[in-house]
Backbone as XML, in Angstrom:
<?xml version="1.0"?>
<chain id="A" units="angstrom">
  <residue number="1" name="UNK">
    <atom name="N" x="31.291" y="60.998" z="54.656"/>
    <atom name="CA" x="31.317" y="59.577" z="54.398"/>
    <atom name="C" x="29.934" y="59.157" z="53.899"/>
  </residue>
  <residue number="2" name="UNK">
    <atom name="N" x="29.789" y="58.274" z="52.682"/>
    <atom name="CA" x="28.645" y="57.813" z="52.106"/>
    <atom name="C" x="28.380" y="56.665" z="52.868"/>
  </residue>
  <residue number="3" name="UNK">
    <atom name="N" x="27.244" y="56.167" z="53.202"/>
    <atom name="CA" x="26.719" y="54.861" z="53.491"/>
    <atom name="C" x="25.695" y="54.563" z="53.069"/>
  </residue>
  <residue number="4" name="UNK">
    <atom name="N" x="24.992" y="53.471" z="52.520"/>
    <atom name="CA" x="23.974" y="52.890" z="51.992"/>
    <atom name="C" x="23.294" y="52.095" z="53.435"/>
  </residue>
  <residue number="5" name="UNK">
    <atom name="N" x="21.813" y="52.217" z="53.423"/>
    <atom name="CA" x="21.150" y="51.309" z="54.007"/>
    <atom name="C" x="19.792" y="51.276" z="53.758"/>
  </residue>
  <residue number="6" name="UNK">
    <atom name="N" x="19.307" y="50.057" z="53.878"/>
    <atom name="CA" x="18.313" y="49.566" z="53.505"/>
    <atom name="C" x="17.064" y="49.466" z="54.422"/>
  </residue>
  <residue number="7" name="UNK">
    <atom name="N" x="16.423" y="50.110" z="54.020"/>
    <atom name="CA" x="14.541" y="50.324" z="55.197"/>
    <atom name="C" x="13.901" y="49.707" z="54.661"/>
  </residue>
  <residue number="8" name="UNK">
    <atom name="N" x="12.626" y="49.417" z="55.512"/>
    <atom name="CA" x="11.824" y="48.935" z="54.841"/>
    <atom name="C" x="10.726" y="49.695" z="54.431"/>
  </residue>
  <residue number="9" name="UNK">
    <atom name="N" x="9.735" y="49.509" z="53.662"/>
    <atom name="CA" x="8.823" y="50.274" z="52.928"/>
    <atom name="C" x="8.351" y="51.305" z="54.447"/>
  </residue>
  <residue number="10" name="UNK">
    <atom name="N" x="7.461" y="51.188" z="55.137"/>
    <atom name="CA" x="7.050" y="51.318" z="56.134"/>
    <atom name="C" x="7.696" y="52.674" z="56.780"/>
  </residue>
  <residue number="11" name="UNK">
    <atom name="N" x="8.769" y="51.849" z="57.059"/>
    <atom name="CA" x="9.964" y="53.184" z="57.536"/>
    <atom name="C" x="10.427" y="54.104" z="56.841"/>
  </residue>
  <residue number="12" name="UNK">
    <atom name="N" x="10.401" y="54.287" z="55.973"/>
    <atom name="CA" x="10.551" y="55.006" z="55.174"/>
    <atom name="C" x="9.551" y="56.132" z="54.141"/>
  </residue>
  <residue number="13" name="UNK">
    <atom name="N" x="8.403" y="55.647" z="55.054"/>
    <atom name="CA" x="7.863" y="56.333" z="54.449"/>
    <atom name="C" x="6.985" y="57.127" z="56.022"/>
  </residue>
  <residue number="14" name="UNK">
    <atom name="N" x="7.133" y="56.393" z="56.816"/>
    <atom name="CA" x="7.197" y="56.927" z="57.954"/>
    <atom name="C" x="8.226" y="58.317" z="58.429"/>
  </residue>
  <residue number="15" name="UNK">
    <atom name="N" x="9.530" y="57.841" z="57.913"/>
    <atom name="CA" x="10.740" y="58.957" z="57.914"/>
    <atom name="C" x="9.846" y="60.236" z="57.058"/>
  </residue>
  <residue number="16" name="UNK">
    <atom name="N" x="9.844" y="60.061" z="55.459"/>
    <atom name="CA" x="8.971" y="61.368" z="54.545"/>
    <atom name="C" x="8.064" y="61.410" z="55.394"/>
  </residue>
  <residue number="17" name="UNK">
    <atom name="N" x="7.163" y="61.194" z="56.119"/>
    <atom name="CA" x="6.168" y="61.776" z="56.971"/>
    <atom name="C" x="6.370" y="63.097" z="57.545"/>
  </residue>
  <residue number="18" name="UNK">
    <atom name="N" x="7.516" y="62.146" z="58.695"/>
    <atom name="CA" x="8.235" y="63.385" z="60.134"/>
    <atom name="C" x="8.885" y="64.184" z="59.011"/>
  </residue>
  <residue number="19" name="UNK">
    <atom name="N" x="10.169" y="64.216" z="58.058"/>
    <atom name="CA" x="10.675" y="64.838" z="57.252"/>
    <atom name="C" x="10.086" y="66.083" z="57.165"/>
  </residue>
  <residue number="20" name="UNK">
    <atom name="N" x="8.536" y="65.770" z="56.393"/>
    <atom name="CA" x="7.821" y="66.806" z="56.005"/>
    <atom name="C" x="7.391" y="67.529" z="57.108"/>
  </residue>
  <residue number="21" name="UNK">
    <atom name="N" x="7.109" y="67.354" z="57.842"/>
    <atom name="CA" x="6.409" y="67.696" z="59.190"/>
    <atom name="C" x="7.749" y="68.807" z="59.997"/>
  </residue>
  <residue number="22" name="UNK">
    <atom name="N" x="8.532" y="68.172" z="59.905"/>
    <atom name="CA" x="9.841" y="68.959" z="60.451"/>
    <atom name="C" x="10.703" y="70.112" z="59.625"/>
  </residue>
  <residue number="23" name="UNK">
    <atom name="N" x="9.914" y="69.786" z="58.344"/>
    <atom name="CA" x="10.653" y="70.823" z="57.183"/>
    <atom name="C" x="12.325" y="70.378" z="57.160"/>
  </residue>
  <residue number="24" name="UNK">
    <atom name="N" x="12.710" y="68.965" z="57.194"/>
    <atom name="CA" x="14.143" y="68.860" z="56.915"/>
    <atom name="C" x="13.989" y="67.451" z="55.765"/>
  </residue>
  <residue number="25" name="UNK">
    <atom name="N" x="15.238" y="66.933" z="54.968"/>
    <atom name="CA" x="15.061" y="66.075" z="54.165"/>
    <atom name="C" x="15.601" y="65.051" z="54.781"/>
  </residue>
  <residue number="26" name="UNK">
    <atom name="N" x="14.817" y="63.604" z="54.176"/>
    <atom name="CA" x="15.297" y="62.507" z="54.835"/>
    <atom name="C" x="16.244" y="62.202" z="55.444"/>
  </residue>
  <residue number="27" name="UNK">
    <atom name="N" x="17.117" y="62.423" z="54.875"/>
    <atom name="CA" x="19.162" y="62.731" z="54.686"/>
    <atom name="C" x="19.299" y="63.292" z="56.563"/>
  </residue>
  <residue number="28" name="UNK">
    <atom name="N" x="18.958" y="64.317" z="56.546"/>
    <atom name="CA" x="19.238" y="65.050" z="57.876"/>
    <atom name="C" x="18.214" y="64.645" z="58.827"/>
  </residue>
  <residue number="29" name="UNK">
    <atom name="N" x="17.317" y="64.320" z="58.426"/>
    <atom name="CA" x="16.372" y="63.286" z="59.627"/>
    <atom name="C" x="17.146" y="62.561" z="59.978"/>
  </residue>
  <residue number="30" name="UNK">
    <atom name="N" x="17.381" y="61.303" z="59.099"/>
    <atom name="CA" x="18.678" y="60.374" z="59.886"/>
    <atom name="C" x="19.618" y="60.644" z="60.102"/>
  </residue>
  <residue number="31" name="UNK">
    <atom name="N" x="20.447" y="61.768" z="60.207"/>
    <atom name="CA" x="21.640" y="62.193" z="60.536"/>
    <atom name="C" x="20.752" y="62.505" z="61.795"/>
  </residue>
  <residue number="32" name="UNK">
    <atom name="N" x="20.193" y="63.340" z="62.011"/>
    <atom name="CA" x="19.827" y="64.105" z="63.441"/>
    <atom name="C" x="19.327" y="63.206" z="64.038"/>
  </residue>
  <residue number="33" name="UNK">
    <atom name="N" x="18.833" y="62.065" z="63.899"/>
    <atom name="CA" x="18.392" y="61.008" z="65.103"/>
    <atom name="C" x="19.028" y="59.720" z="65.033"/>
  </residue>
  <residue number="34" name="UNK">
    <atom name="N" x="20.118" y="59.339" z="64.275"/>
    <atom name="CA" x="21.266" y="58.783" z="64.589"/>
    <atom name="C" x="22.321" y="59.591" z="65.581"/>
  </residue>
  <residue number="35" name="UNK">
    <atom name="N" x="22.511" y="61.082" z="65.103"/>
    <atom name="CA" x="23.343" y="62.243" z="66.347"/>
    <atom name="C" x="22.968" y="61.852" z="67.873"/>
  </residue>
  <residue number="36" name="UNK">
    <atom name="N" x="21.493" y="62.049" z="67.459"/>
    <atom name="CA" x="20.693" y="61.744" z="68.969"/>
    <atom name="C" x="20.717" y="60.345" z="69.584"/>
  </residue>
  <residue number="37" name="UNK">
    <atom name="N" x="20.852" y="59.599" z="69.179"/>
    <atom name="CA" x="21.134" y="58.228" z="69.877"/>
    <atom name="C" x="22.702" y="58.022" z="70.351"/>
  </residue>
  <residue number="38" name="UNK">
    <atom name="N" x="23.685" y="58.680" z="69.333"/>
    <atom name="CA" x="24.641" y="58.366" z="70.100"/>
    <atom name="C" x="25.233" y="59.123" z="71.390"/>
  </residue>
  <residue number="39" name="UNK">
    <atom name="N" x="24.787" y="60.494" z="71.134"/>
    <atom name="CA" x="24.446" y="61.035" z="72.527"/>
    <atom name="C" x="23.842" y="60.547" z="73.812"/>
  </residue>
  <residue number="40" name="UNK">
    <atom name="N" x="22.527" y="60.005" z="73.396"/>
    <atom name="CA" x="21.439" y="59.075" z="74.707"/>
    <atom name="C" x="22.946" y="58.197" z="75.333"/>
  </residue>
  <residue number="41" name="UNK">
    <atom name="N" x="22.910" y="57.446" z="74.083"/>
    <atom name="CA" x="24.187" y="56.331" z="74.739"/>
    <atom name="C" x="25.340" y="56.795" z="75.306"/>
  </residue>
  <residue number="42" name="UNK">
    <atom name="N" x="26.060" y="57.871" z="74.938"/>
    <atom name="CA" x="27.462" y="58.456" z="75.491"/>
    <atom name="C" x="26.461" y="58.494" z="77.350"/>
  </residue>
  <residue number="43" name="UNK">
    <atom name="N" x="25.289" y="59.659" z="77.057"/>
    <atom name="CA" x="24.920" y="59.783" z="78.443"/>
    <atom name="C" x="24.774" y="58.623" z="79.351"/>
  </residue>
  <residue number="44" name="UNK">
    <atom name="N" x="24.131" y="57.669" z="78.786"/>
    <atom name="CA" x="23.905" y="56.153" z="79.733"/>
    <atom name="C" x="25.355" y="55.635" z="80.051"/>
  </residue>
  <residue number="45" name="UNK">
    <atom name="N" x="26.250" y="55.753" z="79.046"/>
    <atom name="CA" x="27.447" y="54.877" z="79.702"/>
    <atom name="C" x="28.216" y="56.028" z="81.060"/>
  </residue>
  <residue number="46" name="UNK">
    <atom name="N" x="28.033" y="57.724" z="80.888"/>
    <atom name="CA" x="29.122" y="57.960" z="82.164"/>
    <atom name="C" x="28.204" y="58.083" z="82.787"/>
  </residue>
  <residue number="47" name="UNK">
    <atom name="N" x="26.767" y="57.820" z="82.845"/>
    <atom name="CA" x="25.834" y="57.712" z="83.746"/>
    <atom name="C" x="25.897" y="56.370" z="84.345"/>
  </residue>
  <residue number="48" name="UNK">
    <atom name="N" x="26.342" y="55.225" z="84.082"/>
    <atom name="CA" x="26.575" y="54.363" z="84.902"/>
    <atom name="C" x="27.785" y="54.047" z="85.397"/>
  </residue>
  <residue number="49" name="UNK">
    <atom name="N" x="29.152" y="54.727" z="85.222"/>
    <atom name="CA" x="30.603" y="55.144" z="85.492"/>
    <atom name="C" x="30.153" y="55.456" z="86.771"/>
  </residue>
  <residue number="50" name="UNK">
    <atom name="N" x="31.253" y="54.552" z="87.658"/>
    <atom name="CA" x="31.211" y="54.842" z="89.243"/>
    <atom name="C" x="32.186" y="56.441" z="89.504"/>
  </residue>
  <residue number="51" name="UNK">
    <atom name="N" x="31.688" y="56.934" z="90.614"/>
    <atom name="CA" x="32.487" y="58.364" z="90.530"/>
    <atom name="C" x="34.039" y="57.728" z="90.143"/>
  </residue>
  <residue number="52" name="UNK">
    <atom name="N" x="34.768" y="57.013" z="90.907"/>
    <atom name="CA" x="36.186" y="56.902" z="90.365"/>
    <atom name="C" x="36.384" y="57.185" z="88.562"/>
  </residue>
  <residue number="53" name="UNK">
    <atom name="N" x="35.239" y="56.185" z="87.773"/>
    <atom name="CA" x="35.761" y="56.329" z="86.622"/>
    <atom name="C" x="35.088" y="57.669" z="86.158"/>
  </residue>
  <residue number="54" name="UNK">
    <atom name="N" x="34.224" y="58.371" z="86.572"/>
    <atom name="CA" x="33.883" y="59.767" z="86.573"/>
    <atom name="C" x="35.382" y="60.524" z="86.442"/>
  </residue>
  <residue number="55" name="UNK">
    <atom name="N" x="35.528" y="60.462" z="87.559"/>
    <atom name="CA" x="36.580" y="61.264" z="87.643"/>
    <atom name="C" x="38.404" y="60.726" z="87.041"/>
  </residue>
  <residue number="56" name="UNK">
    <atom name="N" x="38.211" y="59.737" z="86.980"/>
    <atom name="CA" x="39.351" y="59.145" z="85.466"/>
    <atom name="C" x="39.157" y="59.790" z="84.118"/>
  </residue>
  <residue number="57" name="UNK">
    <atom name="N" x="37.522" y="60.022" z="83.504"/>
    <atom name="CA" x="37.445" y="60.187" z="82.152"/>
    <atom name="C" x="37.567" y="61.571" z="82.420"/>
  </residue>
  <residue number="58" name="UNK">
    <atom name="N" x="37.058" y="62.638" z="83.425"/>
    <atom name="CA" x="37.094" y="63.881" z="83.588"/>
    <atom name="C" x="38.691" y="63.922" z="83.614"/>
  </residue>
  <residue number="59" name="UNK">
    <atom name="N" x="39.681" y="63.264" z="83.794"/>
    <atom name="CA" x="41.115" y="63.694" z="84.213"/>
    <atom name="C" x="41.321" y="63.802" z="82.538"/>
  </residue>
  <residue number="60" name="UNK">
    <atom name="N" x="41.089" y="62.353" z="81.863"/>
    <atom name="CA" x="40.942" y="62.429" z="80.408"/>
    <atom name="C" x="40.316" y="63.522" z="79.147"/>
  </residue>
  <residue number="61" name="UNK">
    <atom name="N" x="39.796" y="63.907" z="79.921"/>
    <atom name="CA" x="39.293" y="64.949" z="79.102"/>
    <atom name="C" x="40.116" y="66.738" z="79.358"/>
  </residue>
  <residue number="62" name="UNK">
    <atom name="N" x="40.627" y="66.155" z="81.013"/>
    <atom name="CA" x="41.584" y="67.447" z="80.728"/>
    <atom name="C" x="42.635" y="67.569" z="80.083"/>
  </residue>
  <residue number="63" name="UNK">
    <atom name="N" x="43.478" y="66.348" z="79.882"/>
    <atom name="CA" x="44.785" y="65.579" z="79.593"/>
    <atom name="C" x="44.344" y="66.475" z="77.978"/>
  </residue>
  <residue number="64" name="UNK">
    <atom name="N" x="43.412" y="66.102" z="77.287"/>
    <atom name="CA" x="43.262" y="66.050" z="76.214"/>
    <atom name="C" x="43.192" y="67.738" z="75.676"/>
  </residue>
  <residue number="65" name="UNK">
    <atom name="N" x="42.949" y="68.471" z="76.402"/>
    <atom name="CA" x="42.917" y="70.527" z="76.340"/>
    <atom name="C" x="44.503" y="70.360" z="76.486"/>
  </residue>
  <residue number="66" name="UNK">
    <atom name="N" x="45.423" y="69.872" z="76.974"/>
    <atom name="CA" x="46.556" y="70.324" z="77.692"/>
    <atom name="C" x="47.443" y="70.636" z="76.637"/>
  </residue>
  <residue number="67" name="UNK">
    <atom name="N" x="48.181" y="71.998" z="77.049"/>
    <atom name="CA" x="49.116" y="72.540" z="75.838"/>
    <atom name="C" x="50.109" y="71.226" z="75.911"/>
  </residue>
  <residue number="68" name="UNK">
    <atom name="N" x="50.475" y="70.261" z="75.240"/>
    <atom name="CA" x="51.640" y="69.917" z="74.983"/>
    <atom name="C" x="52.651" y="70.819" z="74.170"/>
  </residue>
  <residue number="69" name="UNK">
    <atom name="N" x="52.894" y="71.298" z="74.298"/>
    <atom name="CA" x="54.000" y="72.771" z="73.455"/>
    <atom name="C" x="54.938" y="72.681" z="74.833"/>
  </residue>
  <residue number="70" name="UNK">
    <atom name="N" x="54.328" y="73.036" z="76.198"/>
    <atom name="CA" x="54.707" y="73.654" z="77.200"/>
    <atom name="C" x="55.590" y="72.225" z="77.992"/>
  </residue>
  <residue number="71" name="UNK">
    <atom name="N" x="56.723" y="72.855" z="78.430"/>
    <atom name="CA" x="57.491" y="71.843" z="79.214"/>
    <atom name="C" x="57.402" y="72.341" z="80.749"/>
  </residue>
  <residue number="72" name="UNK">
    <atom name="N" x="57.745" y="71.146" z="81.870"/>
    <atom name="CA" x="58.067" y="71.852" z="83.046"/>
    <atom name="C" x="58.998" y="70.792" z="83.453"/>
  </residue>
  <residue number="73" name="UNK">
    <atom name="N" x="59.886" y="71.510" z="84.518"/>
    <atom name="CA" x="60.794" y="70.655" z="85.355"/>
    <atom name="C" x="60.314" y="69.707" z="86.117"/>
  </residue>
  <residue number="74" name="UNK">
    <atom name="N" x="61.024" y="68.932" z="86.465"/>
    <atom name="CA" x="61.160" y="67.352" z="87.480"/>
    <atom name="C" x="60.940" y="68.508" z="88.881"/>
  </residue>
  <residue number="75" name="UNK">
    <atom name="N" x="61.834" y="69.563" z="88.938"/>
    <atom name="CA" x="62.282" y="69.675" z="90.270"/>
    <atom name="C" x="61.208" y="71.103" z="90.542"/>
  </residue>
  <residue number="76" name="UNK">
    <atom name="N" x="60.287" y="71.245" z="89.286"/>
    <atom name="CA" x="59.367" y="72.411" z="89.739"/>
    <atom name="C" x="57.639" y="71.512" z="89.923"/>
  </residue>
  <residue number="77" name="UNK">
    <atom name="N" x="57.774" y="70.408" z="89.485"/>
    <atom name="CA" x="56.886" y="69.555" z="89.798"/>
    <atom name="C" x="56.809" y="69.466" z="91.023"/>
  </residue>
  <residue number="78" name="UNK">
    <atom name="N" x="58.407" y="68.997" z="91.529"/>
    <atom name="CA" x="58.060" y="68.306" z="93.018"/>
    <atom name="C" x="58.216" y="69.682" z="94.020"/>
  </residue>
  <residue number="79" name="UNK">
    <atom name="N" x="58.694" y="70.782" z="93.853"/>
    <atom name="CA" x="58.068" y="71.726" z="94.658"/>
    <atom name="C" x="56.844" y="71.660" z="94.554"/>
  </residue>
  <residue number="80" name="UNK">
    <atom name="N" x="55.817" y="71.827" z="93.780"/>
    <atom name="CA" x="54.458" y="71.842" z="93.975"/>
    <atom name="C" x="53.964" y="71.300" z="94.611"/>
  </residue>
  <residue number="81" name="UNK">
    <atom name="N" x="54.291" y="69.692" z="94.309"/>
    <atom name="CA" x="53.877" y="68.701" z="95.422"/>
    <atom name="C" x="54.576" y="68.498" z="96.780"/>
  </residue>
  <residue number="82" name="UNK">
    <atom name="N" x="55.280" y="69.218" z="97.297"/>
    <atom name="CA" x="55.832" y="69.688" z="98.609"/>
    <atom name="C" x="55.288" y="70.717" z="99.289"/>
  </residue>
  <residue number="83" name="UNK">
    <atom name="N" x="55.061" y="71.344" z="98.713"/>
    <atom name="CA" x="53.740" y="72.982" z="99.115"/>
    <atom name="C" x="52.395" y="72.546" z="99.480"/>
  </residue>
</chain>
């Protein structure tokens, strides 16, 4: 996806600074520290998730691996949950 945005002199020439310094081109500077912020932020938000919703988004994230291909019974469910 293309996006345009607009810096100001300053910043941008601040960015070619680190760029050079890091041996990567502008382009992937801001890709890699836009990456990195939205990471910081993913971490701050389940870092302030009370364990319940801890463990809601962890259920969510298993839900989301789960073969849907695979079927099971009503009545092999509730053996399980009788055991």
């Amino acid at each position: 996806m293309r996006k345009n945005i607009d810096l100001d002199e300053l910043t941008l020439t601040k960015l070619k600074i680190i760029s050079a310094f890091e041996n990567l081109s502008v382009k992937k500077l801001i890709e890699k520290a836009v990456e990195t912020y939205v990471l910081e932020k993913e971490k701050e938000s389940i870092e302030a998730m009370t364990d319940e919703e801890k463990q809601d988004f962890g259920l969510w994230l298993l839900l989301q691996k789960a073969d849907t291909s695979e079927q099971v019974s009503k009545n092999d469910i509730f053996n399980i949950l009788d055991a």
